[in-house]
Amino acid sequence: MDATQSALLLNGNGELLRKVKLSSNLPSGQSVMVERNYATSTTDLYYDKVRHSLLFGIRNASTHPVSFGVREVFLSDSIPPVTYALQPSVEISDIGDGDYANMNRPNITFTSDKILYNYPVESHVYVMDRKSGKTEIHEAYSRFCKNKADKCESKEDYTKWEKHGVVNPHFYEVGYLPARDMYIRLHVGEEEYNTSKKLNDILAGRKLYLTVFDNQFNILGESELATKRYSLLTGWCMTSDALLLYVDNPLSNENKEENFEYDELRW
């Protein structure tokens, strides 16, 4: 994807074969959401190799409250796009209206037949079956921290936004491990906002938790991961059977910026 919000199809030599502008023919008030920003949200761009289509998140500012969905654009120009409406959070229905600072969009990931999404401000997991359009909602409470964020003290004051991002939990995207047929989710808990400390140090010292689910989204376990070891900005990624966490924390005495290191977690 490039700065024009176009998906680029390349061959093995890096030559451009096709350019698909994701924002083409979007209704008024709707915008593309494809980003991986762990301070806000992660919304994937997914290629369906069976339907030959691209799926990505959309934000609809023309509704009240602001709503979200997924748009499916087909590589064949003869097939019209499909839009899937995402259910609002059962805890906070107006997350997109600005009361929750940087946590104002859902996380969205995909499998071959499901749209997985959740809201950074609360702990439920939402699973849409793309064939039926039905959504299941799964309670996925953490035993380590609050399970719902409070409203931000201001919609305009960014220092309040920074504080809001510290004193509240943040739930990250749900990832699927196909070789294990299981799901995982990371989140950070709330911390004390200490004005005598640098903001980056507070963020780097936050506790990171991992929740593991079976294929029916029953919780198999939840654990606290090593502190001051991983970066909450450069983050992590999922393979077919493991979670890779990048070892890069500014508070670690063992931090070696010239090396690329990661921990590989399996179950």
mmCIF file with all atom_site columns, C-alpha atoms in Angstrom, residues 38 172 186 188 203-204 208 226 228-236 245-250 255:
data_model
loop_
_atom_site.group_PDB
_atom_site.id
_atom_site.type_symbol
_atom_site.label_atom_id
_atom_site.label_alt_id
_atom_site.label_comp_id
_atom_site.label_asym_id
_atom_site.label_entity_id
_atom_site.label_seq_id
_atom_site.pdbx_PDB_ins_code
_atom_site.Cartn_x
_atom_site.Cartn_y
_atom_site.Cartn_z
_atom_site.occupancy
_atom_site.B_iso_or_equiv
_atom_site.pdbx_formal_charge
_atom_site.auth_seq_id
_atom_site.auth_comp_id
_atom_site.auth_asym_id
_atom_site.auth_atom_id
_atom_site.pdbx_PDB_model_num
ATOM 1  C CA . TYR A 1 38  ? -0.091 0.274   18.578 1.00 0.00 ? 38  TYR A CA 1
ATOM 2  C CA . TYR A 1 172 ? -4.677 -4.966  20.982 1.00 0.00 ? 172 TYR A CA 1
ATOM 3  C CA . LEU A 1 186 ? -2.143 -8.896  23.855 1.00 0.00 ? 186 LEU A CA 1
ATOM 4  C CA . VAL A 1 188 ? -1.487 -3.529  28.510 1.00 0.00 ? 188 VAL A CA 1
ATOM 5  C CA . LEU A 1 203 ? 4.944  3.758   28.415 1.00 0.00 ? 203 LEU A CA 1
ATOM 6  C CA . ALA A 1 204 ? 8.015  1.528   28.090 1.00 0.00 ? 204 ALA A CA 1
ATOM 7  C CA . LEU A 1 208 ? 2.063  -6.531  28.866 1.00 0.00 ? 208 LEU A CA 1
ATOM 8  C CA . ALA A 1 226 ? 8.393  -10.009 30.866 1.00 0.00 ? 226 ALA A CA 1
ATOM 9  C CA . LYS A 1 228 ? 10.990 -3.828  30.164 1.00 0.00 ? 228 LYS A CA 1
ATOM 10 C CA . ARG A 1 229 ? 11.819 -6.316  27.425 1.00 0.00 ? 229 ARG A CA 1
ATOM 11 C CA . TYR A 1 230 ? 9.455  -5.680  24.514 1.00 0.00 ? 230 TYR A CA 1
ATOM 12 C CA . SER A 1 231 ? 8.565  -2.572  22.570 1.00 0.00 ? 231 SER A CA 1
ATOM 13 C CA . LEU A 1 232 ? 4.963  -1.460  22.651 1.00 0.00 ? 232 LEU A CA 1
ATOM 14 C CA . LEU A 1 233 ? 5.582  0.630   19.524 1.00 0.00 ? 233 LEU A CA 1
ATOM 15 C CA . THR A 1 234 ? 7.366  -1.699  17.095 1.00 0.00 ? 234 THR A CA 1
ATOM 16 C CA . GLY A 1 235 ? 5.413  -4.541  18.610 1.00 0.00 ? 235 GLY A CA 1
ATOM 17 C CA . TRP A 1 236 ? 4.939  -8.094  17.419 1.00 0.00 ? 236 TRP A CA 1
ATOM 18 C CA . LEU A 1 245 ? 7.713  -10.301 20.136 1.00 0.00 ? 245 LEU A CA 1
ATOM 19 C CA . TYR A 1 246 ? 10.473 -7.873  19.227 1.00 0.00 ? 246 TYR A CA 1
ATOM 20 C CA . VAL A 1 247 ? 13.071 -7.467  21.982 1.00 0.00 ? 247 VAL A CA 1
ATOM 21 C CA . ASP A 1 248 ? 13.558 -3.713  22.008 1.00 0.00 ? 248 ASP A CA 1
ATOM 22 C CA . ASN A 1 249 ? 12.801 -1.769  25.174 1.00 0.00 ? 249 ASN A CA 1
ATOM 23 C CA . PRO A 1 250 ? 14.590 1.502   26.060 1.00 0.00 ? 250 PRO A CA 1
ATOM 24 C CA . ASN A 1 255 ? 18.990 -3.479  24.943 1.00 0.00 ? 255 ASN A CA 1
#
